[in-house]
Short mmCIF file of C-alpha atoms in Angstrom, two decimals:
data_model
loop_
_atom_site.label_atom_id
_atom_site.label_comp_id
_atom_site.label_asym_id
_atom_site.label_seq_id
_atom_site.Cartn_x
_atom_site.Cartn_y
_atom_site.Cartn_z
CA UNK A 1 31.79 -23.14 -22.46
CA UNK A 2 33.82 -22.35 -25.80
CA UNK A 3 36.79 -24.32 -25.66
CA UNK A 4 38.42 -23.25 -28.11
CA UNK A 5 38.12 -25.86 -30.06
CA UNK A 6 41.28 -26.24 -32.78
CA UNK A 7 42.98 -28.83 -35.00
CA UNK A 8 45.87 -30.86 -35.34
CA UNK A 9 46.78 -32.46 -38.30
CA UNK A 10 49.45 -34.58 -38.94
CA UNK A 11 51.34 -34.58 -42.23
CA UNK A 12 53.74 -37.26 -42.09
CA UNK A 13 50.96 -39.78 -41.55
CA UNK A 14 47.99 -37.81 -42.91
CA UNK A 15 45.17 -37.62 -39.97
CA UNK A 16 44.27 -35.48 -38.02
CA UNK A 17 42.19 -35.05 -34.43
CA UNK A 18 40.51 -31.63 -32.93
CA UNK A 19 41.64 -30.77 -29.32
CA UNK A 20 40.36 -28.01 -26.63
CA UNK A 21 43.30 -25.29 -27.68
CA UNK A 22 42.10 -23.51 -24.27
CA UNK A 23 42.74 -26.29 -21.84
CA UNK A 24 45.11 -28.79 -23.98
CA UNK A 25 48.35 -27.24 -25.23
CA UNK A 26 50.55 -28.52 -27.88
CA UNK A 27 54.27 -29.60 -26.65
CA UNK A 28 55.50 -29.89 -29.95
CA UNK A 29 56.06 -32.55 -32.39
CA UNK A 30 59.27 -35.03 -31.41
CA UNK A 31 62.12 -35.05 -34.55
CA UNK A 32 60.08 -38.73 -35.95
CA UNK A 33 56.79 -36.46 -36.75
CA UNK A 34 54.95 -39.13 -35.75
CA UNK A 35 52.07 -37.08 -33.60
CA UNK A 36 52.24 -34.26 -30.18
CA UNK A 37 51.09 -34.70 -26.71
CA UNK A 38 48.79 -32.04 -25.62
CA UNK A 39 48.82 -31.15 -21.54
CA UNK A 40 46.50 -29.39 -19.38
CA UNK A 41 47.00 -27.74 -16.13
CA UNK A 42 44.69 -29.61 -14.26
CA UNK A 43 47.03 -32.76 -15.07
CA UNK A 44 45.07 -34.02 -18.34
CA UNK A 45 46.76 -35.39 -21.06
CA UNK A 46 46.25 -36.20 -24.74
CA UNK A 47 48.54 -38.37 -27.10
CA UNK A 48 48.04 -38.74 -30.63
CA UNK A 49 50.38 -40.68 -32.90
CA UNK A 50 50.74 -43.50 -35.50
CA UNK A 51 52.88 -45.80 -36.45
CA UNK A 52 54.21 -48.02 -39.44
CA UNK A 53 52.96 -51.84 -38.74
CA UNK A 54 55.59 -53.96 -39.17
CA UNK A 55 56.14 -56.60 -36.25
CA UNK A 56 54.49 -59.22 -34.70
CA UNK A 57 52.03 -61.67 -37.23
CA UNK A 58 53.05 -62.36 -40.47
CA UNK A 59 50.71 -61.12 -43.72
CA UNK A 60 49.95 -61.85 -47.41
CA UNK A 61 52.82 -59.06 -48.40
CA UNK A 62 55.70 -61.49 -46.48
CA UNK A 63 55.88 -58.41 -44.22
CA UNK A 64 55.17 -59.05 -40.64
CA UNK A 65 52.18 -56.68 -38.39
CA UNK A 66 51.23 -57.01 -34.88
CA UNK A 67 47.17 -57.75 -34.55
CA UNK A 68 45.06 -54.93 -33.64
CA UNK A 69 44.26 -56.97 -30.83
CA UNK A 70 47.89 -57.62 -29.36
CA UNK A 71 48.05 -53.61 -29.97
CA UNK A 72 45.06 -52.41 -27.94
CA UNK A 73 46.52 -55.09 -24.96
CA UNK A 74 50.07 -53.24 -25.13
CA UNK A 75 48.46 -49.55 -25.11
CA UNK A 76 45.93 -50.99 -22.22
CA UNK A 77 49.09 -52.63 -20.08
CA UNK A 78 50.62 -49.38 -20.89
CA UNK A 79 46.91 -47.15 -19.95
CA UNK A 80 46.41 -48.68 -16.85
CA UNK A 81 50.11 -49.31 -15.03
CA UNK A 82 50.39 -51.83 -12.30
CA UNK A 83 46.90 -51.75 -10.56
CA UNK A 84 44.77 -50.03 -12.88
CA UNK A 85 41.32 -51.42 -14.38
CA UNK A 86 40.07 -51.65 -17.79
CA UNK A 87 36.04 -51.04 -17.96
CA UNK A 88 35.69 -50.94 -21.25
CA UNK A 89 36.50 -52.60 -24.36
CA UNK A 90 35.91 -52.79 -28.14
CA UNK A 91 37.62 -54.37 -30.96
CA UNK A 92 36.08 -54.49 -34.68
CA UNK A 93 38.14 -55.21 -38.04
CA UNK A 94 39.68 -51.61 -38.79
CA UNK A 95 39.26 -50.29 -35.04
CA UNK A 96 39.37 -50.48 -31.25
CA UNK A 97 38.22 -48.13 -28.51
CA UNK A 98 38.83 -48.62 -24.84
CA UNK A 99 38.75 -47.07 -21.38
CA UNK A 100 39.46 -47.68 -17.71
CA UNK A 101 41.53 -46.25 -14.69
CA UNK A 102 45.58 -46.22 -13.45
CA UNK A 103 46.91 -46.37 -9.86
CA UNK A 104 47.49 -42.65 -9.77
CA UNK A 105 43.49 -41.85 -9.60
CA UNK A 106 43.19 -41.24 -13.43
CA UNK A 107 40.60 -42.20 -16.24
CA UNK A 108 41.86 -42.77 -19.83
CA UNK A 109 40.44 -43.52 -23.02
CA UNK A 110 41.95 -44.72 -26.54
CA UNK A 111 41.35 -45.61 -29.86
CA UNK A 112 42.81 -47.13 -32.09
CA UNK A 113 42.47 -47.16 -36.19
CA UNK A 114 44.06 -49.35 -38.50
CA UNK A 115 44.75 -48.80 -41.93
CA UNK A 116 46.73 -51.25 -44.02
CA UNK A 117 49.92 -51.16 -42.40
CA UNK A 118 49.84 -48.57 -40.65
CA UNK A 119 48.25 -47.68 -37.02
CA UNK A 120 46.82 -44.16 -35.74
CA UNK A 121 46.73 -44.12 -31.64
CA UNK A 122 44.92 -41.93 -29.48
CA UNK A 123 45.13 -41.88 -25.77
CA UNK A 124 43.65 -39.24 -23.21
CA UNK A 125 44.12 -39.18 -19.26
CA UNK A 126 42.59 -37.22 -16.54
CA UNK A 127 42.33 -36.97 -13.17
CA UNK A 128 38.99 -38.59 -11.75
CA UNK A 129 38.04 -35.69 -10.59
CA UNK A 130 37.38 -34.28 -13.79
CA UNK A 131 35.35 -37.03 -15.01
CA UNK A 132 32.58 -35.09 -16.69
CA UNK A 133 34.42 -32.07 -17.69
CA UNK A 134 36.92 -34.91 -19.66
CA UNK A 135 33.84 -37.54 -20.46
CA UNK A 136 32.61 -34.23 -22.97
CA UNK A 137 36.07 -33.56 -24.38
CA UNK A 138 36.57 -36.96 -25.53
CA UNK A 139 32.96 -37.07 -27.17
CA UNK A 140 34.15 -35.06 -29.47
CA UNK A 141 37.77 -35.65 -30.03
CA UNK A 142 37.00 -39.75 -30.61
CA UNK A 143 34.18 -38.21 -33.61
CA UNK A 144 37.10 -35.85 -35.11
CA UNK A 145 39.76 -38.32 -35.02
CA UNK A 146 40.57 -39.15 -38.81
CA UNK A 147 42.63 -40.52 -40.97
CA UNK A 148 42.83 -38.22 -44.09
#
């Protein structure tokens, strides 16, 4: 099946990911041009953005950045709601990549890369019922998903 497979690259923060241009579709950037959210008809949903890191743990520089760690807990918390389930987990130095379920019957998946002070976020939700369609679309995004 050709997807359609296009990309989206961010300017403001320099990375960019591919995405399924026939099932995801761009909403838009918000005003902070930070990253999009991409939706799907069949209730999927991707969310790319980054972020300055400047809170949390304090650093060499006398500026302050949350730990990759404390970051991938927040998006997880965030991921999986109230009764969700994380079944998957991975942190390393530079990156972190994890997946699990929500309340409302849907998988997700993230990662997360960190460079210097800065962090790039991806998230991607679908209903369980499209596990395998979803488990192929996020192959390929997590391998396209760059920092420029």
């Amino acid at each position: 099946m050709d997807d359609g497979w296009e990309n989206y690259v961010n300017t403001r923060y320099q990375y960019q990911i591919c995405y399924p241009s026939r099932l995801l579709k761009p909403q838009g950037e918000p005003d902070s041009g930070d990253g999009q959210q991409f939706l799907a008809t069949d209730g999927g949903k991707l969310t790319v953005f980054a972020r300055n890191n400047v809170v949390g743990l304090g650093n060499d520089n006398g500026q302050s950045e949350t730990s990759l760690s404390k970051t991938v807990e927040d998006e997880i918390s965030y991921m999986e709601g109230s009764k969700g389930k994380t079944t998957y987990k991975v942190i390393k130095k530079n990156w972190a990549v994890f997946s699990g379920y929500n309340e409302i019957s849907k998988e997700f998946y993230g990662k997360i890369i960190k460079r210097e002070d800065q962090l790039f976020i991806f998230e991607i939700q679908y209903p369980r019922s499209e596990r395998e369609k979803y488990n192929k679309i996020v192959s390929v995004i997590e391998k396209c998903f760059e920092v420029l």
